[in-house]
Coordinates of C-alpha atoms in Angstrom, one line a residue:
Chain A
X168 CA -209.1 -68.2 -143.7
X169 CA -208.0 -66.7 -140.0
X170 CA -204.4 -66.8 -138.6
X171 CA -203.7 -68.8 -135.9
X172 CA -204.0 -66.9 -132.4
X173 CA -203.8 -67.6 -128.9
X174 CA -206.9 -68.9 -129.0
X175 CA -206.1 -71.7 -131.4
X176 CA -202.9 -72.6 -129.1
X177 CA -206.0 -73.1 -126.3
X178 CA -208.1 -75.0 -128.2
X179 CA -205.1 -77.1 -129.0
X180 CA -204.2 -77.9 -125.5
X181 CA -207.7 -78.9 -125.3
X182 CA -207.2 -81.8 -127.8
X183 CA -203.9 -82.5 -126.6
X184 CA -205.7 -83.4 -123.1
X185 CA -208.2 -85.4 -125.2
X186 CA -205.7 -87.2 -126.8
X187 CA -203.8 -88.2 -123.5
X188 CA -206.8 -89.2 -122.2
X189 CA -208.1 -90.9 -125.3
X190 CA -204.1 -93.6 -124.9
X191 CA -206.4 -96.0 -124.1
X192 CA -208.2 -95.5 -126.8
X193 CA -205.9 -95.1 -129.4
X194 CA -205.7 -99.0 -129.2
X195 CA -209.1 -99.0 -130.9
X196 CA -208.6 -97.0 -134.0
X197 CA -211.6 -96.7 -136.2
X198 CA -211.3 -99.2 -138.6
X199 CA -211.2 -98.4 -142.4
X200 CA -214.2 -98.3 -144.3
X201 CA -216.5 -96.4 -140.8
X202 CA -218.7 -94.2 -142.3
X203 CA -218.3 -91.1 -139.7
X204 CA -222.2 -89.7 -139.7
X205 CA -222.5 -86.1 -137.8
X206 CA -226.3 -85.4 -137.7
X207 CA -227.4 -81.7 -136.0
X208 CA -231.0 -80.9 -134.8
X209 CA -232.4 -77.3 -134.5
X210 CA -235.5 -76.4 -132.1
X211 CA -237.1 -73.0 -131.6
X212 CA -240.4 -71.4 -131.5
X213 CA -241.9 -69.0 -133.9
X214 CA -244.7 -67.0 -132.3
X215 CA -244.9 -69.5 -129.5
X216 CA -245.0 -73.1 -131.4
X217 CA -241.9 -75.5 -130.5
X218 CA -240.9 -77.2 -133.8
X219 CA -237.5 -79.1 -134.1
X220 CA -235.5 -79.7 -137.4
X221 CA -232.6 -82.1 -138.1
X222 CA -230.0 -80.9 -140.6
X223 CA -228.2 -83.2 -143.1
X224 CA -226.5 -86.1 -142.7
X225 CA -222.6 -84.9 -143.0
X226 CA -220.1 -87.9 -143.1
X227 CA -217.1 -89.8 -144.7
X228 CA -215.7 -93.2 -144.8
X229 CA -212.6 -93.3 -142.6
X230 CA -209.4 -94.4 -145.0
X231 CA -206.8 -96.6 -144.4
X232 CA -204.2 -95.8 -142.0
X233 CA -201.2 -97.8 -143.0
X234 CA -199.0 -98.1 -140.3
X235 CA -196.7 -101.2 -139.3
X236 CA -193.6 -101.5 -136.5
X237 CA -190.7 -104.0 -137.3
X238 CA -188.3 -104.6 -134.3
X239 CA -185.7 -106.8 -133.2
X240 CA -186.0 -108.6 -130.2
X241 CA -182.9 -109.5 -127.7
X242 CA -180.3 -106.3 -128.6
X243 CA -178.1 -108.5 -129.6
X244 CA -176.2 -110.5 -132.4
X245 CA -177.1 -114.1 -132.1
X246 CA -173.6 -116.3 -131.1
X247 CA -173.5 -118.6 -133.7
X248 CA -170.8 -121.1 -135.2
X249 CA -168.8 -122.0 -138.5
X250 CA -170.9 -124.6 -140.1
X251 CA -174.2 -124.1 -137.7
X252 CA -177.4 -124.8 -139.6
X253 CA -181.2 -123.2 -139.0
X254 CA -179.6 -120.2 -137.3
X255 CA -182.5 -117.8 -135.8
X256 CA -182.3 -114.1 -135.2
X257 CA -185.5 -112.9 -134.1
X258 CA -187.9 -110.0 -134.8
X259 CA -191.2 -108.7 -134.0
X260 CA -193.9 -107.6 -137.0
X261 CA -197.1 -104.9 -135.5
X262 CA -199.6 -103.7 -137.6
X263 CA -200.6 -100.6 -136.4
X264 CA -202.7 -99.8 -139.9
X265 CA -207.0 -99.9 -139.1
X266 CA -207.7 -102.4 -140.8
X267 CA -206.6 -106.5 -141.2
X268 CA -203.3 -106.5 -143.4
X269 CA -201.3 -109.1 -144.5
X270 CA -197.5 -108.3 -144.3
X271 CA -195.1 -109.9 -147.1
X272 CA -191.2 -110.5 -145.4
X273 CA -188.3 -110.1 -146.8
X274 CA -185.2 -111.1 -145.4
X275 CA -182.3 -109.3 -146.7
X276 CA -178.0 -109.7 -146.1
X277 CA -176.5 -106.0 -145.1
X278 CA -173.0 -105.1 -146.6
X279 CA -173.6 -102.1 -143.9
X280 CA -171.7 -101.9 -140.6
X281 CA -173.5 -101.2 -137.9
X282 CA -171.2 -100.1 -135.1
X283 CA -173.8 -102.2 -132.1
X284 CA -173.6 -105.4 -134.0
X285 CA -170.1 -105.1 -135.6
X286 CA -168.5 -104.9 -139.4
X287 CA -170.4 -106.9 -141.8
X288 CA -167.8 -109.6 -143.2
X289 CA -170.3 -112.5 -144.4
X290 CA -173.6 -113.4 -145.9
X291 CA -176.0 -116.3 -144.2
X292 CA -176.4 -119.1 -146.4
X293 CA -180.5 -119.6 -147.4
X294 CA -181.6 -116.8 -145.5
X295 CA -185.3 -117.3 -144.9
X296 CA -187.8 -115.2 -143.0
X297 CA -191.2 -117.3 -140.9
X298 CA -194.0 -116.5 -138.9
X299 CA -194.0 -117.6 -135.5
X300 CA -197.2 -119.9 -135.9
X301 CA -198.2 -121.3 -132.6
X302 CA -196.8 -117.9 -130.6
X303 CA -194.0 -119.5 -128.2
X304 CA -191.3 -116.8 -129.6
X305 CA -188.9 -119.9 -130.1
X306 CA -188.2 -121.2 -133.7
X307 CA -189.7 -124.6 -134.4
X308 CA -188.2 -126.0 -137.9
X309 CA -191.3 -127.5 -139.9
X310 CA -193.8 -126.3 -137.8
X311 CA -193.3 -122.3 -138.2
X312 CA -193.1 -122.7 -141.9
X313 CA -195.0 -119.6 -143.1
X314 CA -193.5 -117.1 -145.4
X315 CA -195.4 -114.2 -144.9
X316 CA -197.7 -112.7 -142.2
X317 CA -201.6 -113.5 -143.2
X318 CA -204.6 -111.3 -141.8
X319 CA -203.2 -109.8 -139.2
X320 CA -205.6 -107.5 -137.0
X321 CA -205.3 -103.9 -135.8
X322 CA -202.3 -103.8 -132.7
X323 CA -201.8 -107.3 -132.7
X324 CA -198.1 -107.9 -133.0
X325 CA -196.3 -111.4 -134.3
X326 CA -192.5 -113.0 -134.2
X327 CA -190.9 -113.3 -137.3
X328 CA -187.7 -115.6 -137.7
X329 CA -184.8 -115.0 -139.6
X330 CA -183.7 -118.6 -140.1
X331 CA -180.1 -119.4 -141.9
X332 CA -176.9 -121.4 -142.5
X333 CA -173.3 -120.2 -141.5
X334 CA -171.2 -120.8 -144.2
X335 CA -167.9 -122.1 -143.5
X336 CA -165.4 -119.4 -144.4
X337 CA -162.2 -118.5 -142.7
X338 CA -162.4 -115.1 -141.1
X339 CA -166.3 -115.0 -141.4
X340 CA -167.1 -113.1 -138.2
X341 CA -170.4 -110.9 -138.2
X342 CA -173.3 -111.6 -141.2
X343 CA -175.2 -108.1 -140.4
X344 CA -179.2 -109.4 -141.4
X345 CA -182.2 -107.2 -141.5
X346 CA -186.4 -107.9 -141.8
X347 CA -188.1 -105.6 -144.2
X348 CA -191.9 -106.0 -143.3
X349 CA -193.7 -105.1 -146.0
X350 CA -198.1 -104.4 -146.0
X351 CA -200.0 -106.3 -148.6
X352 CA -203.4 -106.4 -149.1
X353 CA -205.7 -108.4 -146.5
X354 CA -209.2 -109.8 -146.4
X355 CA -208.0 -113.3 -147.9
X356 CA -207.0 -115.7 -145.7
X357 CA -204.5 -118.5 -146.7
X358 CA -202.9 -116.2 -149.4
X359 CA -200.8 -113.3 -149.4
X360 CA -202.5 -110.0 -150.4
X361 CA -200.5 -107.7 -153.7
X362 CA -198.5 -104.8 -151.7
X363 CA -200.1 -102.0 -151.0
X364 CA -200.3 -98.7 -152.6
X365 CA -201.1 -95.6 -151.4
X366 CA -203.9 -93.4 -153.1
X367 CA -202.7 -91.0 -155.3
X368 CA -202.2 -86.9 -153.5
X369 CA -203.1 -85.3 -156.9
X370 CA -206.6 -87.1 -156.9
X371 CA -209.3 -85.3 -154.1
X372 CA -210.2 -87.2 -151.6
X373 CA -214.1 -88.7 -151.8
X374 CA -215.7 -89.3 -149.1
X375 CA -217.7 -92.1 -150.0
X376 CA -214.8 -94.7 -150.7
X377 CA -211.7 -95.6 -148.8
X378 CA -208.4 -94.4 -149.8
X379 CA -204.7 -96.0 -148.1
X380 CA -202.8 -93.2 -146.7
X381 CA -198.9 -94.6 -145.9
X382 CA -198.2 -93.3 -142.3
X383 CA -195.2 -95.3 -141.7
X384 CA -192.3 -93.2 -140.5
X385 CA -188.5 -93.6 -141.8
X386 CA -186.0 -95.6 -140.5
X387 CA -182.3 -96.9 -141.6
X388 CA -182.2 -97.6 -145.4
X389 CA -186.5 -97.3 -144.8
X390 CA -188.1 -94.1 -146.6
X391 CA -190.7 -92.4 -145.1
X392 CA -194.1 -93.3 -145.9
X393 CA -193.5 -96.0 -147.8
X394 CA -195.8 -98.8 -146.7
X395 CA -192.4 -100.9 -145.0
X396 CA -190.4 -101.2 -142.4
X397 CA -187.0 -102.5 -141.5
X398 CA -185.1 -103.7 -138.0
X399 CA -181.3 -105.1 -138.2
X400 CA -180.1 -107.7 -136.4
X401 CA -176.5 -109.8 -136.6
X402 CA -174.6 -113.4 -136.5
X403 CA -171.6 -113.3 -134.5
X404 CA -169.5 -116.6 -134.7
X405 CA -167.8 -116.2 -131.7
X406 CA -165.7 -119.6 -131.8
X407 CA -161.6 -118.9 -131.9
X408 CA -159.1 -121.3 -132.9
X409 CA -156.1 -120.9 -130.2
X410 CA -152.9 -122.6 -130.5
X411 CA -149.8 -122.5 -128.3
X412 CA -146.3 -122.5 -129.6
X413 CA -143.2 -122.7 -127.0
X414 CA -139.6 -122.3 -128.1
X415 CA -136.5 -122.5 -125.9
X416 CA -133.7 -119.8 -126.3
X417 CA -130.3 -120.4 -125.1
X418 CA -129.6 -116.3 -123.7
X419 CA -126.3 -116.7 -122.4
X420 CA -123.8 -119.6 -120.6
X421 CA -121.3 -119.0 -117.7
X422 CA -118.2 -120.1 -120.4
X423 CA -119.0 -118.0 -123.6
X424 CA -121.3 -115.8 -122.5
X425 CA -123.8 -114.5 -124.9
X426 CA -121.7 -115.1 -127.9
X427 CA -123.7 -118.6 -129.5
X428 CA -124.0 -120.0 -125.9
X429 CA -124.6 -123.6 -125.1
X430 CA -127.1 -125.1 -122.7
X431 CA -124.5 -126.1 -120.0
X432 CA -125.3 -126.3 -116.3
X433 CA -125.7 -122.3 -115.4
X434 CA -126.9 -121.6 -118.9
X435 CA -129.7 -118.9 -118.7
X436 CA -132.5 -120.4 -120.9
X437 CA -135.5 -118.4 -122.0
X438 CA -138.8 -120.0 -122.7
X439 CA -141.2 -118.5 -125.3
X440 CA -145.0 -119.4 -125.3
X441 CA -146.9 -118.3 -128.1
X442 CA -150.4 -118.1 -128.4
X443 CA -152.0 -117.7 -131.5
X444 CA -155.6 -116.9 -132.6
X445 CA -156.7 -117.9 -136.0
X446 CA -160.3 -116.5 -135.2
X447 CA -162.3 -115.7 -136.8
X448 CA -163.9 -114.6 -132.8
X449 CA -161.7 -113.2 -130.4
X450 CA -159.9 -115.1 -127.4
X451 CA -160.5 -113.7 -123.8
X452 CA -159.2 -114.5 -120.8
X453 CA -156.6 -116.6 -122.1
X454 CA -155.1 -118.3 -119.6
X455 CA -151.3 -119.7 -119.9
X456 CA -149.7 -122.4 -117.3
X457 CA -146.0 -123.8 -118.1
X458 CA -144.3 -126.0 -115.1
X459 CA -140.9 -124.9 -115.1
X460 CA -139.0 -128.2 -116.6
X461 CA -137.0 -130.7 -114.3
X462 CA -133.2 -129.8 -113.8
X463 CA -133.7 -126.0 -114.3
X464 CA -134.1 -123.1 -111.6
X465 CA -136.6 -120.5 -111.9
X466 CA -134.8 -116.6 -112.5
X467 CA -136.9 -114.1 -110.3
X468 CA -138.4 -111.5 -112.1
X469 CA -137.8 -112.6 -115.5
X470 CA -141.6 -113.5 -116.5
X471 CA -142.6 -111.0 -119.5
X472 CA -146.2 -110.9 -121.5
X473 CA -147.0 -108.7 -124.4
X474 CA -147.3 -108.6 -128.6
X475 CA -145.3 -111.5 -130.1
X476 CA -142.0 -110.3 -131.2
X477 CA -140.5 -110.5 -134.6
X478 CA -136.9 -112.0 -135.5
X479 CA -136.6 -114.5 -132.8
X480 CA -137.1 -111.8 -129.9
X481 CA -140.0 -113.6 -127.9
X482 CA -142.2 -110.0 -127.3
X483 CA -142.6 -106.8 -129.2
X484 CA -144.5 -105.2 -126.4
X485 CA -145.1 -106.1 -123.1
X486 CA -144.6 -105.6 -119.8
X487 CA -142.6 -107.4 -116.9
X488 CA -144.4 -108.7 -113.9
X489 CA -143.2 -109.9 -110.7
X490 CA -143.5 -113.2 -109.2
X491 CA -146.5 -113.4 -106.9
X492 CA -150.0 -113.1 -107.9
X493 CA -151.1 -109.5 -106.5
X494 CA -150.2 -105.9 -107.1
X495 CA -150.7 -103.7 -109.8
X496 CA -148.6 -105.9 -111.8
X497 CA -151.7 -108.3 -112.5
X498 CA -154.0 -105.5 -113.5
X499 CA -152.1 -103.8 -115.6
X500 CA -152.3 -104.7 -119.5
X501 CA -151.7 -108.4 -118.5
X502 CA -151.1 -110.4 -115.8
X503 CA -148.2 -113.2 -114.5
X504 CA -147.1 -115.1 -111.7
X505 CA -144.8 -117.6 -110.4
X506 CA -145.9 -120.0 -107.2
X507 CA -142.4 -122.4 -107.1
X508 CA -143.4 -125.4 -109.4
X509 CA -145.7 -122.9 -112.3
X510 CA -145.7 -120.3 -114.2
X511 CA -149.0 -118.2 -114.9
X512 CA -150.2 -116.2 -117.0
X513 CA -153.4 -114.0 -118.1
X514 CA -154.2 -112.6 -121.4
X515 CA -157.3 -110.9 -121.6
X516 CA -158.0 -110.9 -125.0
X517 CA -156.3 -112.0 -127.9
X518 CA -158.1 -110.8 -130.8
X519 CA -158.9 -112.5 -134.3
X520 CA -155.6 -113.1 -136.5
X521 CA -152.7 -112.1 -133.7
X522 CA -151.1 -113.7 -131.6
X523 CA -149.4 -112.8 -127.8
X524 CA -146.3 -114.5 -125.8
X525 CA -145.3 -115.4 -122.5
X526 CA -141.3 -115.3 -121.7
X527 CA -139.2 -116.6 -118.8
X528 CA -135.9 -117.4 -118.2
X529 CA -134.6 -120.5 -116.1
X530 CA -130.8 -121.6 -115.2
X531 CA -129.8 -124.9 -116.2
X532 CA -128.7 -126.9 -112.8
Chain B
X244 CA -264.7 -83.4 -148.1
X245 CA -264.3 -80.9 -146.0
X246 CA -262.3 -83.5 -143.7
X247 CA -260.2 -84.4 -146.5
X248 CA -259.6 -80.8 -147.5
X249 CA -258.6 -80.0 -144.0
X250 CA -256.4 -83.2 -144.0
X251 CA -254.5 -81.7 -146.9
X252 CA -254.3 -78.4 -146.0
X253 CA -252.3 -79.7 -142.5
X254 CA -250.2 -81.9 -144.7
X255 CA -249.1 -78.6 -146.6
X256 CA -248.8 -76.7 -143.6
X257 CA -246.8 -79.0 -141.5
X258 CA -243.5 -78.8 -143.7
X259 CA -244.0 -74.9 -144.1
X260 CA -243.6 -74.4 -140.7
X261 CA -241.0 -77.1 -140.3
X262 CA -238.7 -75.2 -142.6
X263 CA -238.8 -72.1 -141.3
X264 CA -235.4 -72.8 -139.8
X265 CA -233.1 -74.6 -142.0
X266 CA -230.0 -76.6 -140.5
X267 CA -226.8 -77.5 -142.6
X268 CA -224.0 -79.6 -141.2
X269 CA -220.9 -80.2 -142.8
X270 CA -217.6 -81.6 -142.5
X271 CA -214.4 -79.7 -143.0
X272 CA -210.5 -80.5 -142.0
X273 CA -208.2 -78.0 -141.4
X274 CA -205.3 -77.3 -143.7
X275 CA -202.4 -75.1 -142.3
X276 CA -200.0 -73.2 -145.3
X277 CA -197.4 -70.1 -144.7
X278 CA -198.8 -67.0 -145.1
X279 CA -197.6 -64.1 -146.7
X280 CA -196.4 -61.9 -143.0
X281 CA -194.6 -65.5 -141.8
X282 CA -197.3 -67.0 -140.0
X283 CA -199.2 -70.0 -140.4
X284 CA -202.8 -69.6 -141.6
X285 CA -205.5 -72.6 -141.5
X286 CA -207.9 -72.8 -143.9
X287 CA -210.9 -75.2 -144.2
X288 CA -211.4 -77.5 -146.8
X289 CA -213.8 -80.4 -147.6
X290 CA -212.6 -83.6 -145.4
X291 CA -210.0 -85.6 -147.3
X292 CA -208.0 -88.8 -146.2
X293 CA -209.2 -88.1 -142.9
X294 CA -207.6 -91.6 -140.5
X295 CA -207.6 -92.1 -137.3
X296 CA -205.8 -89.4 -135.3
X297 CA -207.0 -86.8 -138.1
X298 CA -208.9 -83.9 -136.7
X299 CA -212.2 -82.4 -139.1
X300 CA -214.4 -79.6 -137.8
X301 CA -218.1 -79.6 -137.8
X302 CA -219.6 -76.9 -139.2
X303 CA -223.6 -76.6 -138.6
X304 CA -225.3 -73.0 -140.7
X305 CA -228.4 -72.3 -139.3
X306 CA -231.0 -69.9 -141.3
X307 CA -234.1 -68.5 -140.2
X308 CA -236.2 -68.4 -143.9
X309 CA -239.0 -67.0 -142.5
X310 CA -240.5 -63.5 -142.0
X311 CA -241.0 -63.9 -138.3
X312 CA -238.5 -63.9 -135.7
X313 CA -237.6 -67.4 -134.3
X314 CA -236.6 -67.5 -130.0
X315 CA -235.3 -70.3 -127.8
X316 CA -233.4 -71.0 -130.8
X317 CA -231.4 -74.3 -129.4
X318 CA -228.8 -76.5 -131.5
X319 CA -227.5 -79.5 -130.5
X320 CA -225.3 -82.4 -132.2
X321 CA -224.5 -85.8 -130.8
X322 CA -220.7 -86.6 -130.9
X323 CA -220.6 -89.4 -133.6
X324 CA -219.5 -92.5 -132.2
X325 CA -216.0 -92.5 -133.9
X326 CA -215.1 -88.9 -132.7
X327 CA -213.9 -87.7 -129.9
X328 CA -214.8 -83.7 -129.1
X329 CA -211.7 -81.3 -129.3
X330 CA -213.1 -78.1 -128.8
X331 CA -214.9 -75.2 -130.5
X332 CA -213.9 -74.2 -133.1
X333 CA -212.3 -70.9 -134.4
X334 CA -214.9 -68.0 -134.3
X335 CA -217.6 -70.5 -133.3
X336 CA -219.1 -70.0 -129.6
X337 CA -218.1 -72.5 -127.8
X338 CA -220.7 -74.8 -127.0
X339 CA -222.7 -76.0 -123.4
X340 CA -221.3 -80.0 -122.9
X341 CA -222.9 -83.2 -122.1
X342 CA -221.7 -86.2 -121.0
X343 CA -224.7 -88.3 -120.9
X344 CA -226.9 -86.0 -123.4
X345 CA -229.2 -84.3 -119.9
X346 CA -227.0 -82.5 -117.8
X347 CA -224.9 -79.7 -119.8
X348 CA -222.4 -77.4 -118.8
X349 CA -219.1 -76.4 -119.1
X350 CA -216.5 -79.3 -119.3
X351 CA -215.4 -77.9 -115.9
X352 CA -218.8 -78.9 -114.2
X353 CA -219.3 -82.5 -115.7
X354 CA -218.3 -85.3 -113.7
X355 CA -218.6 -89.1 -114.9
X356 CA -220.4 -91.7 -113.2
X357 CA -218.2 -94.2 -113.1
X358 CA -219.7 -97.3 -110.9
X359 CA -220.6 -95.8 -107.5
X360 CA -217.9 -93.0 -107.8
X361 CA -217.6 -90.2 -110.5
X362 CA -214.8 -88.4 -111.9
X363 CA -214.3 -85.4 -113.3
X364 CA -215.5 -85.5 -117.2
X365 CA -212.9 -85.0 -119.7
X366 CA -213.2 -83.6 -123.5
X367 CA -213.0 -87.2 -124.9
X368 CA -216.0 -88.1 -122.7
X369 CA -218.4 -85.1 -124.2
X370 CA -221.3 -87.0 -126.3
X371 CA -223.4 -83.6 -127.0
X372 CA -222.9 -80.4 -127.8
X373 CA -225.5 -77.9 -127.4
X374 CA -225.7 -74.2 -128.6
X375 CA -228.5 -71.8 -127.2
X376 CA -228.9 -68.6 -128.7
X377 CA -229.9 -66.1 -126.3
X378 CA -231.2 -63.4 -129.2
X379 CA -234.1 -64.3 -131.4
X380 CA -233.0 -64.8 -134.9
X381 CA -234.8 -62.1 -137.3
X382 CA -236.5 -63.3 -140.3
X383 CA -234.2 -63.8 -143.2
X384 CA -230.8 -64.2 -140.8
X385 CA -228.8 -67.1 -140.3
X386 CA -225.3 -68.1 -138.7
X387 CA -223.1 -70.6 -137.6
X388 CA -221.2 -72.7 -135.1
X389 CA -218.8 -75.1 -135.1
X390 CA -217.0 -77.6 -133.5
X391 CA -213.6 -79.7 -133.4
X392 CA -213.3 -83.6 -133.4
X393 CA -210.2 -86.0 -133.7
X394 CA -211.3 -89.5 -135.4
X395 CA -210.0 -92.3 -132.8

């Protein structure tokens, strides 16, 4: 025993620089099951002879490093649609163990929210996990029909699919997925190989026969050492069902005012266009157009966009914007404009289950 | 006869002399635990679960069994093919380096042939290590020295 000193720390830095050095060769780890031999030799002279001796053979087998990388490719949900069938999210599978493994998949429906791909609200329908077989990263239904990963080498790395149906549910939105690669046992091709297990810490270590050490690191819902990892991706259906509602509203008339008036010439009508999104994706840059109807003038300055209101008021919340098409008017919250025969405007996003309006008023000629 | 008896008396001879020096090598991997005072102390054990990226220690005793003193006592060890050199190791001298198992030196001094150019020699390059004792070992006294490796 001896406590570590300065001189340890410089030794250190001496295999640091070997192991910087030695990148490149880290993509050749020793495969499992190298017997290591280390074999010294001793000359000197006693009373002026040269002789040479050679020590012992010291070795041991080199055990199993099981190590393995799942990752998702793209960084982001696959769109999809209500009813779509063979939907694919993709992932990558790396064995990073020294030795050829087979890898068992496992494709598995989140109930977690994951704030980058959005709140879980759905399940995939026969959610199935296969191998990339011919390597063109693109699904190919009945040709990449494997279930599980067979002899893969050292650092090679293979696409895995997550192939599935989206179910048609109202309000389905985001079906959170994830691929849990697991290592199995390799050496048979055509078959997979029983999961692995790691060699018992309470039993010493021999030298003479190869143990599997787990040297997989944790990860989200993926315990350390464990012999698995995991990689999330999403579905996002991003259709949205928009409809447009317009109402008229007599506001007022020049005989009895705004007590129950009547659409007689100089009547002040207001128009109400609602637009409504039944989801389950959200609606951007909606775009509303209305031609102001024959026999009616345009009032200046009466277009309004906002929250739908309640109890026959057209908007909750909105604001008022002038009649041309510039200014900060347009950039605020929404947008609207008036060019002499239309009336625009912009919504840029109506989300999932709401709905927004457009108002403005005309004069009945 | 006389041949004969001659014959065997060389054939007896010939492994006396050979083990007047006796070299042992072993293999040993560090294990670190707290100590008492707050530091960490490393200890050596037999190597266990050693995987790539694990680091073991090469421990070579040397023992003079004669009654004699031995000189030019030299000790050298080829890297095994799996390992890459990390260093001496703790109260070991450090070892004379060789790239190419002729020239040694310091790692400082080593350069690598690399096609018509050469570059300086780093540790993962080393393929022997060499130990030369400068004293003559007395009869009866031994010692050691040691070295570091990290399996690739």
């Amino acid at each position: 025993m001896y406590k570590i000193s300065l001189r340890t720390g410089l030794v250190g830095s001496a295999a640091l620089a070997a192991s910087v050095t030695g990148t490149a060769a880290h993509a050749q780890q020793t495969p499992a099951g190298t017997s290591v031999n280390n074999q010294a030799s001793v000359t000197y002279e006693v009373g002026g002879t040269p002789t040479s001796v050679s020590s012992n053979v010291a070795s041991f087998v080199v055990d199993k490093k099981v190590n393995l990388a799942v990752a998702e490719v793209g960084g982001a949900p696959t769109q999809t649609a209500i009813g779509a069938t063979d939907q694919v999210t993709t992932f990558t599978v790396t064995n990073l163990t020294n030795s050829v493994q087979d890898f068992r998949l496992d494709p598995d429906q989140q109930l977690v929210s994951i704030p980058l791909l959005g709140i879980d609200n759905f399940n995939m329908n026969s959610l199935k996990a296969y191998v990339d077989s011919n390597g063109n990263g693109t699904y190919d239904a009945g040709v990449d029909t494997a279930t599980y990963i067979d002899e893969l080498a050292p650092d090679a790395t293979v696409t895995v699919f997550l192939v599935g149906n989206v179910p048609n549910t109202p309000g389905a939105e985001v079906a959170i997925v994830s691929l849990n690669a697991i290592v199995a046992t390799g050496g048979t091709g055509g078959a997979l190989g029983a999961d692995l297990v790691a060699s018992s810490t309470l039993v010493a270590d021999s030298p003479t026969t190869v143990e599997t050490v787990f040297a997989d690191d944790t990860g989200l819902l993926d315990q350390l050492r464990n012999g698995q990892q995991r990689a999330f991706d999403a579905y996002r259906i991003s259709t949205a069902v928009v409809t447009l509602l317009k109402s008229a509203t007599v506001i007022s008339d020049p005989v009895n005012f705004l007590l129950n008036p009547h659409p007689i010439p100089g009547a002040v009508v207001e128009y109400c266009m609602k637009v409504s999104n039944a989801g389950p994706g959200s609606a951007s840059n909606v775009a509303v157009t209305d031609a102001v109807p024959a026999n009616s003038t345009f009032v200046p300055g009466s277009i309004a966009v906002g929250t739908s209101g309640i109890l026959g008021a057209c908007i909750l919340l909105g604001t008022s914007e002038d009649d041309n098409d510039t200014g900060s008017d347009e950039t605020d919250l929404y947008g609207g404009s008036f060019d002499g025969t239309t009336v625009r405007a912009k919504l840029p996003s109506v989300a999932s289950g709401t709905s927004m309006s457009v108002s403005f008023r005309v004069t009945v000629n | 006869m006389r041949h004969s008896l001659l014959l065997a008396g060389l054939l007896a001879a010939v492994p006396a002399v050979a083990n007047t020096v006796d070299i042992h090598a072993s293999v040993l991997a560090e294990k670190r635990g707290a100590a008492a005072d707050g530091t960490t102390r490393v200890s050596l054990v037999p190597a266990a679960r050693v995987t790539p990226g694990d680091k073991v220690v090469y421990r070579l005793n040397y023992r003079n069994n004669g009654k004699q003193p031995v000189t030019g006592l030299v000790i050298a060890n080829p890297v095994p093919t799996a390992m890459r050199y990390a260093g001496p190791a703790e109260g070991s001298a450090a070892p004379e380096l060789s790239v190419d198992g002729k020239t040694f030196g310091p790692l400082a001094a080593l350069k690598v042939r690399d096609g018509a150019t050469s570059r300086p020699a780093v540790a993962a390059d080393v393929r022997v290590v060499r130990w030369r004792l400068a004293r003559p070992v007395a009869g009866g006294a031994g010692g050691q020295v040691a070295f570091r490796a990290v399996l690739n």
